[in-house]
Protein backbone atom coordinates (compact mmCIF):
# COMPACT_ATOMS: atom_id res chain seq x y z
CA UNK A 1 0.00 0.00 0.00
CA UNK A 2 2.96 2.26 -0.83
CA UNK A 3 0.67 4.83 -2.40
CA UNK A 4 -0.86 5.58 0.99
CA UNK A 5 2.43 5.98 2.77
CA UNK A 6 3.06 9.54 3.69
CA UNK A 7 6.42 10.73 4.89
CA UNK A 8 6.61 12.24 8.35
CA UNK A 9 7.23 15.97 8.59
CA UNK A 10 10.79 15.21 9.77
CA UNK A 11 11.49 13.07 6.73
CA UNK A 12 10.03 15.67 4.37
CA UNK A 13 12.21 18.34 6.00
CA UNK A 14 15.29 16.10 5.71
CA UNK A 15 14.58 15.48 2.00
CA UNK A 16 14.28 19.23 1.35
CA UNK A 17 17.46 19.95 3.25
CA UNK A 18 19.30 17.17 1.39
CA UNK A 19 18.12 18.50 -1.97
CA UNK A 20 19.47 21.97 -1.16
CA UNK A 21 22.75 20.41 0.05
CA UNK A 22 22.94 18.44 -3.18
CA UNK A 23 22.49 21.57 -5.29
CA UNK A 24 25.33 23.23 -3.40
CA UNK A 25 27.60 20.20 -3.97
CA UNK A 26 26.81 20.22 -7.68
CA UNK A 27 27.71 23.91 -7.93
CA UNK A 28 31.03 23.32 -6.11
CA UNK A 29 31.95 20.43 -8.35
CA UNK A 30 31.03 22.25 -11.55
CA UNK A 31 33.16 25.19 -10.33
CA UNK A 32 36.08 22.80 -9.75
CA UNK A 33 35.75 21.44 -13.29
CA UNK A 34 35.60 25.01 -14.63
CA UNK A 35 38.81 25.88 -12.73
CA UNK A 36 40.52 22.86 -14.25
CA UNK A 37 39.47 24.05 -17.71
CA UNK A 38 41.79 27.07 -17.24
CA UNK A 39 44.70 24.60 -17.16
CA UNK A 40 48.07 24.96 -15.38
CA UNK A 41 51.63 23.95 -16.11
CA UNK A 42 53.97 21.77 -14.09
CA UNK A 43 57.00 23.04 -12.13
CA UNK A 44 60.40 22.49 -13.70
CA UNK A 45 62.60 21.33 -10.83
CA UNK A 46 65.81 21.17 -12.84
CA UNK A 47 65.81 24.96 -13.22
CA UNK A 48 64.94 25.82 -9.61
CA UNK A 49 67.57 27.50 -7.40
CA UNK A 50 66.09 26.08 -4.23
CA UNK A 51 63.87 23.09 -3.49
CA UNK A 52 62.16 22.80 -0.10
CA UNK A 53 61.25 19.27 0.98
CA UNK A 54 58.75 19.24 3.84
CA UNK A 55 58.92 16.20 6.14
CA UNK A 56 55.70 15.31 7.99
CA UNK A 57 55.76 12.48 10.55
CA UNK A 58 52.03 11.83 10.82
CA UNK A 59 50.47 9.41 13.31
CA UNK A 60 51.17 5.98 14.77
CA UNK A 61 54.30 4.45 13.26
CA UNK A 62 54.53 7.48 10.91
CA UNK A 63 57.12 9.54 12.82
CA UNK A 64 59.30 6.45 13.34
CA UNK A 65 59.50 5.39 9.69
CA UNK A 66 59.55 8.93 8.31
CA UNK A 67 62.56 9.80 10.46
CA UNK A 68 64.46 6.92 8.84
CA UNK A 69 63.48 8.00 5.33
CA UNK A 70 64.58 11.56 6.16
CA UNK A 71 67.98 10.22 7.33
CA UNK A 72 68.36 8.44 4.00
CA UNK A 73 67.45 11.61 2.08
CA UNK A 74 69.83 13.63 4.26
CA UNK A 75 72.66 11.33 3.27
CA UNK A 76 71.86 11.30 -0.45
CA UNK A 77 71.34 15.07 -0.57
CA UNK A 78 74.21 16.04 1.78
CA UNK A 79 75.96 18.21 -0.84
CA UNK A 80 72.79 19.96 -1.99
CA UNK A 81 71.74 20.61 1.61
CA UNK A 82 75.21 22.02 2.40
CA UNK A 83 75.08 24.34 -0.62
CA UNK A 84 71.53 25.48 0.17
CA UNK A 85 69.99 24.14 -3.06
CA UNK A 86 67.84 21.75 -1.02
CA UNK A 87 66.27 22.20 2.38
CA UNK A 88 64.77 19.36 4.42
CA UNK A 89 62.17 21.07 6.60
CA UNK A 90 60.32 19.35 9.45
CA UNK A 91 56.62 20.15 9.70
CA UNK A 92 55.04 19.38 13.07
CA UNK A 93 51.41 19.27 14.06
CA UNK A 94 49.75 17.01 11.50
CA UNK A 95 48.67 14.63 14.25
CA UNK A 96 45.25 13.16 14.95
CA UNK A 97 45.20 14.87 18.40
CA UNK A 98 45.85 18.28 16.84
CA UNK A 99 43.37 17.71 14.01
CA UNK A 100 40.61 16.72 16.43
CA UNK A 101 41.45 19.71 18.69
CA UNK A 102 41.05 22.24 15.86
CA UNK A 103 38.28 20.30 14.11
CA UNK A 104 40.08 20.43 10.77
CA UNK A 105 41.71 17.67 8.73
CA UNK A 106 44.72 19.96 8.27
CA UNK A 107 45.13 22.78 10.83
CA UNK A 108 45.54 26.20 9.18
CA UNK A 109 49.07 26.84 10.43
CA UNK A 110 50.19 23.41 9.22
CA UNK A 111 48.60 24.04 5.83
CA UNK A 112 50.49 27.31 5.55
CA UNK A 113 53.79 25.53 6.23
CA UNK A 114 52.90 22.81 3.74
CA UNK A 115 52.21 25.34 1.01
CA UNK A 116 55.61 26.95 1.56
CA UNK A 117 57.28 23.68 0.46
CA UNK A 118 57.73 22.34 -3.07
CA UNK A 119 57.43 18.65 -2.28
CA UNK A 120 56.51 16.66 0.81
CA UNK A 121 57.49 13.38 2.37
CA UNK A 122 54.61 12.33 4.61
CA UNK A 123 54.11 9.55 7.13
CA UNK A 124 50.68 7.89 7.36
CA UNK A 125 47.92 9.77 9.17
CA UNK A 126 45.02 8.22 11.08
CA UNK A 127 41.55 8.61 9.55
CA UNK A 128 38.59 8.57 11.94
CA UNK A 129 35.73 6.27 10.87
CA UNK A 130 32.29 7.83 10.48
CA UNK A 131 31.58 11.38 11.64
CA UNK A 132 32.37 14.20 9.24
CA UNK A 133 36.12 14.72 9.85
CA UNK A 134 37.80 14.25 6.48
CA UNK A 135 40.99 12.24 6.23
CA UNK A 136 44.14 14.44 6.33
CA UNK A 137 45.41 12.55 3.33
CA UNK A 138 42.34 13.17 1.24
CA UNK A 139 42.20 16.83 2.36
CA UNK A 140 45.83 17.34 1.33
CA UNK A 141 45.32 15.69 -2.06
CA UNK A 142 42.40 18.01 -2.70
CA UNK A 143 43.94 21.22 -1.28
CA UNK A 144 47.15 20.80 -3.28
CA UNK A 145 45.32 19.30 -6.28
CA UNK A 146 47.52 16.19 -6.28
CA UNK A 147 45.58 14.48 -9.01
CA UNK A 148 47.84 11.58 -9.98
CA UNK A 149 48.53 8.85 -7.47
CA UNK A 150 51.37 6.85 -8.97
CA UNK A 151 52.17 3.49 -7.40
CA UNK A 152 54.82 1.22 -8.90
CA UNK A 153 54.98 -2.48 -8.07
CA UNK A 154 57.97 -4.48 -9.24
CA UNK A 155 58.80 -8.17 -8.93
CA UNK A 156 61.82 -8.67 -11.19
CA UNK A 157 61.95 -12.44 -10.62
CA UNK A 158 58.47 -12.75 -12.13
CA UNK A 159 58.89 -10.12 -14.83
CA UNK A 160 56.33 -7.89 -13.11
CA UNK A 161 56.75 -4.15 -13.63
CA UNK A 162 53.41 -2.48 -12.93
CA UNK A 163 52.69 1.21 -12.57
CA UNK A 164 49.27 2.25 -11.32
CA UNK A 165 47.89 5.68 -12.18
CA UNK A 166 45.11 6.13 -9.67
CA UNK A 167 42.98 9.25 -10.07
CA UNK A 168 43.46 10.94 -6.73
CA UNK A 169 40.95 13.76 -6.22
CA UNK A 170 37.62 12.50 -7.55
CA UNK A 171 35.38 9.43 -7.56
CA UNK A 172 33.98 8.45 -4.16
CA UNK A 173 36.64 10.58 -2.47
CA UNK A 174 35.51 13.95 -3.87
CA UNK A 175 32.49 14.14 -1.57
CA UNK A 176 33.29 11.35 0.86
CA UNK A 177 32.48 13.52 3.88
CA UNK A 178 29.49 15.25 2.28
CA UNK A 179 26.97 12.46 1.95
CA UNK A 180 23.28 12.69 2.74
CA UNK A 181 21.32 11.11 5.57
CA UNK A 182 17.57 10.85 5.89
CA UNK A 183 17.41 9.88 9.58
CA UNK A 184 15.92 6.47 10.25
CA UNK A 185 15.59 5.82 6.51
CA UNK A 186 18.72 5.92 4.41
CA UNK A 187 22.16 7.30 3.71
CA UNK A 188 23.64 8.27 0.36
CA UNK A 189 27.19 9.06 -0.78
CA UNK A 190 28.29 10.49 -4.11
CA UNK A 191 30.79 9.67 -6.80
CA UNK A 192 32.09 12.42 -9.09
CA UNK A 193 33.92 12.12 -12.40
CA UNK A 194 34.86 15.27 -14.30
CA UNK A 195 36.01 15.68 -17.85
CA UNK A 196 39.27 17.50 -17.09
CA UNK A 197 39.94 15.38 -14.01
CA UNK A 198 39.80 12.23 -16.13
CA UNK A 199 41.67 13.69 -19.05
CA UNK A 200 44.66 14.69 -16.94
CA UNK A 201 45.06 11.31 -15.21
CA UNK A 202 44.68 9.52 -18.56
CA UNK A 203 47.28 11.81 -20.08
CA UNK A 204 49.66 11.18 -17.16
CA UNK A 205 49.34 7.40 -17.64
CA UNK A 206 49.85 7.46 -21.40
CA UNK A 207 52.73 9.95 -21.18
CA UNK A 208 54.41 7.71 -18.63
CA UNK A 209 53.92 4.71 -20.93
CA UNK A 210 55.34 6.60 -23.90
CA UNK A 211 58.37 7.92 -22.01
CA UNK A 212 59.21 4.58 -20.43
CA UNK A 213 58.96 2.26 -23.41
CA UNK A 214 55.69 0.67 -22.34
CA UNK A 215 53.36 -0.73 -24.99
CA UNK A 216 50.07 -1.08 -23.14
CA UNK A 217 47.82 0.81 -20.76
CA UNK A 218 44.97 -1.01 -19.05
CA UNK A 219 41.90 1.08 -18.30
CA UNK A 220 40.09 -0.35 -15.26
CA UNK A 221 36.49 0.58 -14.46
CA UNK A 222 33.11 -0.86 -13.59
CA UNK A 223 31.43 1.02 -16.42
CA UNK A 224 28.79 -1.70 -16.84
CA UNK A 225 27.34 -0.66 -13.48
CA UNK A 226 28.62 2.86 -12.76
CA UNK A 227 27.35 3.97 -16.10
CA UNK A 228 27.70 7.74 -15.87
CA UNK A 229 30.92 8.14 -13.88
CA UNK A 230 32.95 5.13 -15.00
CA UNK A 231 31.30 5.35 -18.42
CA UNK A 232 32.80 8.78 -18.91
CA UNK A 233 36.13 7.73 -17.37
CA UNK A 234 36.37 4.91 -19.89
CA UNK A 235 35.33 7.05 -22.87
CA UNK A 236 37.83 9.80 -22.08
CA UNK A 237 40.69 7.36 -21.53
CA UNK A 238 40.00 5.85 -24.96
CA UNK A 239 39.87 9.32 -26.47
CA UNK A 240 43.25 10.22 -24.95
CA UNK A 241 44.64 6.85 -26.14
CA UNK A 242 44.13 7.96 -29.75
CA UNK A 243 47.02 10.41 -29.29
CA UNK A 244 49.35 7.48 -28.50
CA UNK A 245 49.27 5.21 -31.54
CA UNK A 246 52.14 2.97 -30.37
CA UNK A 247 50.40 2.11 -27.13
CA UNK A 248 47.60 -0.40 -26.90
CA UNK A 249 44.69 0.61 -24.67
CA UNK A 250 42.77 -2.34 -23.27
CA UNK A 251 39.91 -2.23 -20.81
CA UNK A 252 38.95 -4.48 -17.89
CA UNK A 253 36.34 -4.34 -15.19
CA UNK A 254 37.79 -3.98 -11.72
CA UNK A 255 36.49 -7.35 -10.48
CA UNK A 256 38.20 -9.41 -13.16
CA UNK A 257 41.34 -7.29 -12.95
CA UNK A 258 41.49 -8.05 -9.23
CA UNK A 259 41.37 -11.73 -10.14
CA UNK A 260 43.94 -11.33 -12.93
CA UNK A 261 46.48 -9.89 -10.52
CA UNK A 262 46.57 -13.12 -8.53
CA UNK A 263 46.88 -15.22 -11.67
CA UNK A 264 50.57 -16.00 -12.08
CA UNK A 265 51.58 -16.31 -15.70
CA UNK A 266 48.94 -13.85 -16.92
CA UNK A 267 49.68 -10.98 -14.61
CA UNK A 268 53.15 -10.10 -15.82
CA UNK A 269 51.74 -8.92 -19.17
CA UNK A 270 50.17 -5.85 -17.55
CA UNK A 271 52.28 -2.70 -17.60
CA UNK A 272 50.46 0.53 -16.85
CA UNK A 273 47.02 0.87 -15.27
CA UNK A 274 44.75 3.90 -15.18
CA UNK A 275 41.77 3.79 -12.89
CA UNK A 276 39.33 5.80 -10.78
CA UNK A 277 40.20 6.64 -7.20
CA UNK A 278 38.55 3.94 -5.09
CA UNK A 279 39.39 1.01 -7.38
CA UNK A 280 42.94 2.34 -7.41
CA UNK A 281 43.00 2.44 -3.63
CA UNK A 282 41.91 -1.17 -3.33
CA UNK A 283 43.88 -2.78 -6.13
CA UNK A 284 47.17 -1.09 -5.20
CA UNK A 285 47.02 -2.68 -1.74
CA UNK A 286 46.50 -6.02 -3.49
CA UNK A 287 49.43 -5.35 -5.82
CA UNK A 288 51.67 -4.24 -2.95
CA UNK A 289 50.80 -7.41 -1.06
CA UNK A 290 51.82 -9.48 -4.10
CA UNK A 291 55.14 -7.61 -4.10
CA UNK A 292 55.80 -8.56 -0.49
CA UNK A 293 53.40 -6.58 1.68
CA UNK A 294 51.84 -3.15 1.93
CA UNK A 295 54.98 -2.12 3.81
CA UNK A 296 56.99 -2.39 0.61
CA UNK A 297 55.30 -0.08 -1.91
CA UNK A 298 55.70 3.67 -2.28
CA UNK A 299 53.09 6.17 -3.38
CA UNK A 300 53.51 9.47 -5.23
CA UNK A 301 50.75 12.07 -5.20
CA UNK A 302 51.53 14.41 -8.06
CA UNK A 303 50.01 17.74 -9.01
CA UNK A 304 51.29 20.58 -11.15
CA UNK A 305 52.39 22.81 -8.26
CA UNK A 306 52.99 20.35 -5.43
CA UNK A 307 53.77 16.70 -4.95
CA UNK A 308 53.54 14.53 -1.86
CA UNK A 309 55.24 11.17 -1.37
CA UNK A 310 54.11 8.65 1.21
CA UNK A 311 53.95 5.04 2.25
CA UNK A 312 50.95 3.23 0.82
CA UNK A 313 50.02 1.69 4.17
CA UNK A 314 48.30 3.25 7.18
CA UNK A 315 49.53 4.42 10.58
CA UNK A 316 49.25 0.96 12.22
CA UNK A 317 48.21 2.19 15.70
CA UNK A 318 48.13 -1.42 16.90
CA UNK A 319 51.88 -1.69 16.43
CA UNK A 320 52.38 1.19 18.86
CA UNK A 321 49.81 -0.14 21.34
CA UNK A 322 51.64 -3.45 21.47
CA UNK A 323 55.05 -1.78 21.84
CA UNK A 324 56.28 -2.71 18.37
CA UNK A 325 56.56 0.81 16.94
CA UNK A 326 60.34 0.66 16.56
CA UNK A 327 60.00 -2.48 14.45
CA UNK A 328 57.81 -0.88 11.77
CA UNK A 329 59.00 -1.38 8.21
CA UNK A 330 60.31 1.88 6.69
CA UNK A 331 60.75 0.36 3.20
CA UNK A 332 57.52 1.81 1.81
CA UNK A 333 58.27 5.37 2.82
CA UNK A 334 61.89 4.99 1.69
CA UNK A 335 60.52 3.86 -1.68
CA UNK A 336 58.42 7.05 -1.61
CA UNK A 337 61.63 9.03 -0.99
CA UNK A 338 63.09 7.43 -4.12
CA UNK A 339 60.06 8.62 -6.10
CA UNK A 340 60.47 12.08 -4.60
CA UNK A 341 64.08 12.26 -5.82
CA UNK A 342 63.01 11.23 -9.31
CA UNK A 343 60.28 13.87 -9.28
CA UNK A 344 62.69 16.69 -8.39
CA UNK A 345 64.93 15.78 -11.33
CA UNK A 346 67.54 13.87 -9.31
CA UNK A 347 67.27 10.57 -11.15
CA UNK A 348 70.87 9.54 -10.43
CA UNK A 349 70.27 9.67 -6.67
CA UNK A 350 66.91 7.93 -7.11
CA UNK A 351 68.67 5.14 -9.02
CA UNK A 352 71.23 4.71 -6.24
CA UNK A 353 68.44 4.47 -3.68
CA UNK A 354 66.45 2.04 -5.86
CA UNK A 355 69.48 -0.24 -6.22
CA UNK A 356 70.10 -0.20 -2.46
CA UNK A 357 66.43 -0.90 -1.73
CA UNK A 358 66.39 -3.80 -4.14
CA UNK A 359 69.48 -5.32 -2.51
CA UNK A 360 68.03 -4.86 0.99
CA UNK A 361 64.50 -6.10 0.28
CA UNK A 362 64.79 -8.54 -2.64
CA UNK A 363 68.24 -9.95 -3.35
CA UNK A 364 70.57 -9.76 -0.33
CA UNK A 365 68.09 -9.29 2.56
CA UNK A 366 70.74 -9.42 5.28
CA UNK A 367 68.61 -7.38 7.70
CA UNK A 368 65.01 -8.51 7.85
CA UNK A 369 62.04 -6.66 9.30
CA UNK A 370 59.27 -8.81 10.75
CA UNK A 371 57.26 -6.16 12.55
CA UNK A 372 58.34 -7.48 15.97
CA UNK A 373 61.41 -7.97 18.21
CA UNK A 374 62.40 -11.14 16.34
CA UNK A 375 63.31 -8.87 13.43
CA UNK A 376 65.29 -5.68 12.89
CA UNK A 377 64.18 -2.18 13.91
CA UNK A 378 63.40 0.51 11.36
CA UNK A 379 66.64 2.23 12.34
CA UNK A 380 68.71 -0.93 11.85
CA UNK A 381 67.15 -1.40 8.43
CA UNK A 382 67.95 2.20 7.48
CA UNK A 383 71.57 1.75 8.69
CA UNK A 384 71.87 -1.31 6.48
CA UNK A 385 70.37 0.51 3.52
CA UNK A 386 72.66 3.52 3.94
CA UNK A 387 75.68 1.20 3.94
CA UNK A 388 74.52 0.01 0.50
CA UNK A 389 74.06 3.46 -1.01
C1 LIG B 1 45.83 5.27 0.55
C2 LIG B 1 45.09 5.22 1.85
C3 LIG B 1 44.18 6.43 1.95
C4 LIG B 1 43.16 6.34 0.83
C5 LIG B 1 43.48 6.61 3.30
C6 LIG B 1 44.48 6.69 4.41
C7 LIG B 1 42.59 7.81 3.31
O1 LIG B 1 44.39 4.03 1.97
O2 LIG B 1 46.58 6.22 0.34
O3 LIG B 1 45.68 4.35 -0.25
O4 LIG B 1 42.09 5.75 0.98
O5 LIG B 1 43.44 6.87 -0.22
MG1 LIG C 1 44.75 2.64 0.39
XYZ file of C-alpha atoms and ligand atoms in Angstrom:
402
model
C 0.000 0.000 0.000
C 2.961 2.262 -0.833
C 0.673 4.832 -2.405
C -0.860 5.576 0.991
C 2.431 5.978 2.775
C 3.055 9.537 3.690
C 6.421 10.732 4.894
C 6.610 12.242 8.348
C 7.226 15.971 8.589
C 10.787 15.215 9.772
C 11.492 13.074 6.727
C 10.027 15.674 4.375
C 12.213 18.337 6.000
C 15.294 16.101 5.706
C 14.576 15.483 1.996
C 14.279 19.231 1.354
C 17.462 19.945 3.249
C 19.296 17.169 1.388
C 18.121 18.497 -1.972
C 19.471 21.969 -1.163
C 22.750 20.410 0.053
C 22.945 18.444 -3.181
C 22.487 21.566 -5.295
C 25.332 23.232 -3.396
C 27.600 20.197 -3.973
C 26.809 20.216 -7.677
C 27.707 23.906 -7.930
C 31.027 23.316 -6.109
C 31.954 20.426 -8.348
C 31.029 22.252 -11.555
C 33.161 25.189 -10.333
C 36.076 22.804 -9.752
C 35.754 21.441 -13.286
C 35.596 25.013 -14.627
C 38.814 25.881 -12.728
C 40.522 22.856 -14.255
C 39.469 24.046 -17.712
C 41.790 27.065 -17.244
C 44.700 24.600 -17.159
C 48.067 24.960 -15.375
C 51.635 23.949 -16.110
C 53.974 21.773 -14.087
C 57.000 23.041 -12.129
C 60.404 22.490 -13.701
C 62.599 21.333 -10.828
C 65.806 21.169 -12.837
C 65.807 24.958 -13.218
C 64.941 25.818 -9.613
C 67.567 27.495 -7.403
C 66.091 26.075 -4.232
C 63.872 23.092 -3.487
C 62.157 22.797 -0.104
C 61.254 19.271 0.975
C 58.751 19.239 3.839
C 58.918 16.204 6.140
C 55.704 15.314 7.989
C 55.763 12.484 10.545
C 52.029 11.832 10.817
C 50.466 9.410 13.314
C 51.171 5.977 14.769
C 54.295 4.446 13.260
C 54.533 7.477 10.911
C 57.124 9.543 12.824
C 59.299 6.446 13.340
C 59.502 5.391 9.693
C 59.546 8.932 8.308
C 62.563 9.799 10.460
C 64.461 6.920 8.842
C 63.484 8.001 5.325
C 64.585 11.559 6.160
C 67.977 10.224 7.334
C 68.363 8.445 3.998
C 67.446 11.605 2.080
C 69.825 13.627 4.261
C 72.660 11.331 3.271
C 71.858 11.295 -0.454
C 71.343 15.069 -0.573
C 74.210 16.037 1.776
C 75.961 18.212 -0.839
C 72.787 19.963 -1.985
C 71.744 20.608 1.606
C 75.209 22.022 2.398
C 75.078 24.339 -0.616
C 71.527 25.484 0.172
C 69.991 24.135 -3.058
C 67.843 21.746 -1.023
C 66.272 22.200 2.384
C 64.771 19.358 4.422
C 62.167 21.073 6.599
C 60.316 19.348 9.449
C 56.622 20.151 9.700
C 55.042 19.382 13.072
C 51.411 19.270 14.056
C 49.753 17.009 11.496
C 48.669 14.632 14.245
C 45.249 13.156 14.950
C 45.205 14.867 18.400
C 45.849 18.278 16.840
C 43.372 17.709 14.008
C 40.612 16.722 16.432
C 41.447 19.706 18.689
C 41.053 22.237 15.861
C 38.282 20.300 14.114
C 40.077 20.435 10.767
C 41.712 17.669 8.735
C 44.723 19.963 8.270
C 45.129 22.779 10.835
C 45.535 26.202 9.175
C 49.075 26.841 10.426
C 50.192 23.407 9.220
C 48.599 24.041 5.829
C 50.494 27.309 5.545
C 53.793 25.533 6.230
C 52.899 22.808 3.743
C 52.210 25.345 1.013
C 55.610 26.949 1.559
C 57.279 23.681 0.462
C 57.726 22.338 -3.069
C 57.433 18.652 -2.277
C 56.509 16.656 0.808
C 57.492 13.383 2.375
C 54.614 12.327 4.607
C 54.113 9.553 7.132
C 50.683 7.891 7.363
C 47.917 9.767 9.168
C 45.018 8.217 11.077
C 41.555 8.615 9.550
C 38.589 8.566 11.945
C 35.727 6.274 10.872
C 32.294 7.829 10.485
C 31.583 11.381 11.637
C 32.371 14.199 9.245
C 36.120 14.720 9.852
C 37.800 14.252 6.483
C 40.994 12.237 6.231
C 44.136 14.439 6.333
C 45.406 12.553 3.327
C 42.340 13.173 1.237
C 42.200 16.828 2.362
C 45.826 17.342 1.327
C 45.318 15.687 -2.056
C 42.401 18.013 -2.699
C 43.936 21.219 -1.276
C 47.149 20.795 -3.277
C 45.319 19.299 -6.285
C 47.517 16.186 -6.281
C 45.578 14.481 -9.007
C 47.835 11.585 -9.975
C 48.530 8.851 -7.470
C 51.369 6.846 -8.969
C 52.171 3.490 -7.402
C 54.816 1.223 -8.896
C 54.980 -2.482 -8.070
C 57.975 -4.483 -9.241
C 58.804 -8.172 -8.925
C 61.821 -8.666 -11.192
C 61.952 -12.441 -10.624
C 58.470 -12.748 -12.129
C 58.893 -10.116 -14.826
C 56.327 -7.888 -13.112
C 56.746 -4.146 -13.627
C 53.409 -2.481 -12.928
C 52.687 1.208 -12.569
C 49.268 2.248 -11.323
C 47.889 5.683 -12.183
C 45.109 6.129 -9.671
C 42.975 9.247 -10.072
C 43.462 10.942 -6.728
C 40.954 13.756 -6.221
C 37.619 12.500 -7.549
C 35.376 9.431 -7.560
C 33.980 8.453 -4.163
C 36.638 10.585 -2.473
C 35.505 13.952 -3.873
C 32.495 14.142 -1.575
C 33.287 11.349 0.858
C 32.482 13.517 3.882
C 29.490 15.254 2.285
C 26.971 12.456 1.952
C 23.278 12.688 2.738
C 21.317 11.107 5.565
C 17.571 10.848 5.889
C 17.407 9.875 9.581
C 15.924 6.467 10.251
C 15.591 5.817 6.509
C 18.717 5.916 4.405
C 22.163 7.300 3.710
C 23.637 8.273 0.356
C 27.193 9.064 -0.779
C 28.285 10.491 -4.106
C 30.787 9.669 -6.799
C 32.094 12.424 -9.086
C 33.924 12.118 -12.401
C 34.858 15.266 -14.300
C 36.014 15.676 -17.854
C 39.265 17.497 -17.086
C 39.943 15.380 -14.007
C 39.797 12.232 -16.128
C 41.667 13.686 -19.052
C 44.661 14.692 -16.942
C 45.057 11.315 -15.211
C 44.677 9.520 -18.558
C 47.280 11.813 -20.082
C 49.657 11.178 -17.157
C 49.342 7.402 -17.638
C 49.847 7.455 -21.402
C 52.734 9.952 -21.183
C 54.413 7.706 -18.628
C 53.921 4.707 -20.929
C 55.342 6.601 -23.902
C 58.368 7.924 -22.007
C 59.205 4.583 -20.429
C 58.965 2.263 -23.408
C 55.687 0.667 -22.341
C 53.358 -0.733 -24.987
C 50.073 -1.080 -23.139
C 47.825 0.813 -20.762
C 44.973 -1.013 -19.052
C 41.901 1.077 -18.296
C 40.094 -0.348 -15.263
C 36.489 0.582 -14.459
C 33.112 -0.855 -13.588
C 31.433 1.020 -16.425
C 28.792 -1.699 -16.841
C 27.337 -0.659 -13.479
C 28.618 2.860 -12.763
C 27.348 3.972 -16.102
C 27.701 7.741 -15.866
C 30.920 8.140 -13.875
C 32.951 5.133 -15.003
C 31.299 5.346 -18.416
C 32.804 8.780 -18.906
C 36.126 7.727 -17.373
C 36.367 4.907 -19.894
C 35.328 7.051 -22.871
C 37.830 9.801 -22.081
C 40.690 7.357 -21.528
C 39.997 5.852 -24.958
C 39.866 9.324 -26.474
C 43.254 10.223 -24.954
C 44.637 6.854 -26.144
C 44.134 7.962 -29.750
C 47.019 10.410 -29.291
C 49.346 7.481 -28.498
C 49.265 5.211 -31.536
C 52.142 2.972 -30.372
C 50.399 2.108 -27.131
C 47.597 -0.397 -26.900
C 44.691 0.607 -24.668
C 42.768 -2.340 -23.272
C 39.906 -2.228 -20.809
C 38.950 -4.477 -17.894
C 36.345 -4.339 -15.186
C 37.794 -3.985 -11.716
C 36.486 -7.345 -10.483
C 38.201 -9.414 -13.163
C 41.344 -7.292 -12.949
C 41.489 -8.046 -9.226
C 41.374 -11.734 -10.143
C 43.945 -11.334 -12.925
C 46.485 -9.895 -10.520
C 46.574 -13.119 -8.528
C 46.883 -15.219 -11.674
C 50.571 -16.003 -12.077
C 51.582 -16.306 -15.699
C 48.937 -13.854 -16.923
C 49.675 -10.977 -14.607
C 53.152 -10.100 -15.819
C 51.736 -8.924 -19.168
C 50.168 -5.855 -17.549
C 52.276 -2.701 -17.595
C 50.459 0.533 -16.853
C 47.023 0.872 -15.266
C 44.754 3.897 -15.181
C 41.774 3.795 -12.887
C 39.328 5.805 -10.783
C 40.200 6.644 -7.201
C 38.552 3.938 -5.087
C 39.394 1.015 -7.382
C 42.943 2.337 -7.414
C 42.998 2.443 -3.626
C 41.913 -1.175 -3.329
C 43.879 -2.780 -6.133
C 47.174 -1.091 -5.199
C 47.017 -2.683 -1.744
C 46.504 -6.017 -3.490
C 49.430 -5.348 -5.819
C 51.674 -4.240 -2.948
C 50.800 -7.413 -1.064
C 51.815 -9.475 -4.096
C 55.142 -7.614 -4.096
C 55.799 -8.563 -0.488
C 53.404 -6.577 1.677
C 51.840 -3.148 1.931
C 54.979 -2.117 3.813
C 56.992 -2.388 0.608
C 55.304 -0.083 -1.911
C 55.697 3.675 -2.277
C 53.093 6.171 -3.382
C 53.512 9.468 -5.229
C 50.752 12.070 -5.201
C 51.531 14.409 -8.064
C 50.012 17.744 -9.010
C 51.295 20.584 -11.149
C 52.392 22.808 -8.261
C 52.990 20.345 -5.425
C 53.765 16.702 -4.951
C 53.542 14.528 -1.857
C 55.238 11.167 -1.367
C 54.111 8.654 1.207
C 53.950 5.036 2.254
C 50.955 3.231 0.824
C 50.023 1.691 4.171
C 48.296 3.246 7.176
C 49.528 4.421 10.584
C 49.254 0.961 12.217
C 48.210 2.190 15.695
C 48.130 -1.418 16.897
C 51.879 -1.693 16.434
C 52.379 1.192 18.863
C 49.805 -0.143 21.339
C 51.644 -3.455 21.471
C 55.046 -1.779 21.843
C 56.279 -2.713 18.370
C 56.559 0.813 16.937
C 60.343 0.660 16.562
C 59.995 -2.482 14.446
C 57.806 -0.881 11.774
C 59.002 -1.383 8.212
C 60.314 1.877 6.688
C 60.750 0.359 3.195
C 57.516 1.809 1.814
C 58.272 5.369 2.819
C 61.893 4.988 1.691
C 60.521 3.856 -1.682
C 58.420 7.046 -1.609
C 61.631 9.026 -0.988
C 63.090 7.435 -4.116
C 60.058 8.617 -6.102
C 60.472 12.082 -4.599
C 64.078 12.259 -5.818
C 63.012 11.227 -9.306
C 60.275 13.872 -9.282
C 62.691 16.685 -8.385
C 64.932 15.777 -11.334
C 67.539 13.872 -9.307
C 67.268 10.571 -11.147
C 70.872 9.544 -10.433
C 70.271 9.671 -6.672
C 66.915 7.929 -7.105
C 68.665 5.137 -9.024
C 71.230 4.706 -6.236
C 68.441 4.467 -3.680
C 66.448 2.042 -5.864
C 69.477 -0.241 -6.216
C 70.104 -0.197 -2.456
C 66.434 -0.899 -1.731
C 66.387 -3.801 -4.136
C 69.476 -5.321 -2.506
C 68.035 -4.864 0.994
C 64.502 -6.104 0.275
C 64.794 -8.537 -2.641
C 68.235 -9.951 -3.348
C 70.567 -9.758 -0.333
C 68.091 -9.293 2.556
C 70.740 -9.423 5.285
C 68.614 -7.376 7.704
C 65.012 -8.512 7.852
C 62.036 -6.658 9.303
C 59.268 -8.810 10.746
C 57.262 -6.158 12.553
C 58.344 -7.484 15.969
C 61.405 -7.965 18.206
C 62.401 -11.142 16.339
C 63.310 -8.867 13.429
C 65.288 -5.677 12.888
C 64.185 -2.184 13.909
C 63.398 0.513 11.360
C 66.639 2.230 12.343
C 68.707 -0.932 11.853
C 67.149 -1.399 8.435
C 67.954 2.203 7.476
C 71.574 1.754 8.693
C 71.873 -1.314 6.480
C 70.367 0.510 3.519
C 72.656 3.515 3.941
C 75.682 1.195 3.943
C 74.524 0.012 0.505
C 74.061 3.457 -1.011
C 45.827 5.272 0.550
C 45.087 5.220 1.845
C 44.176 6.425 1.948
C 43.157 6.340 0.834
C 43.478 6.607 3.297
C 44.484 6.692 4.409
C 42.589 7.808 3.310
O 44.389 4.032 1.969
O 46.582 6.223 0.337
O 45.683 4.349 -0.253
O 42.090 5.753 0.984
O 43.444 6.871 -0.225
Mg 44.754 2.639 0.394
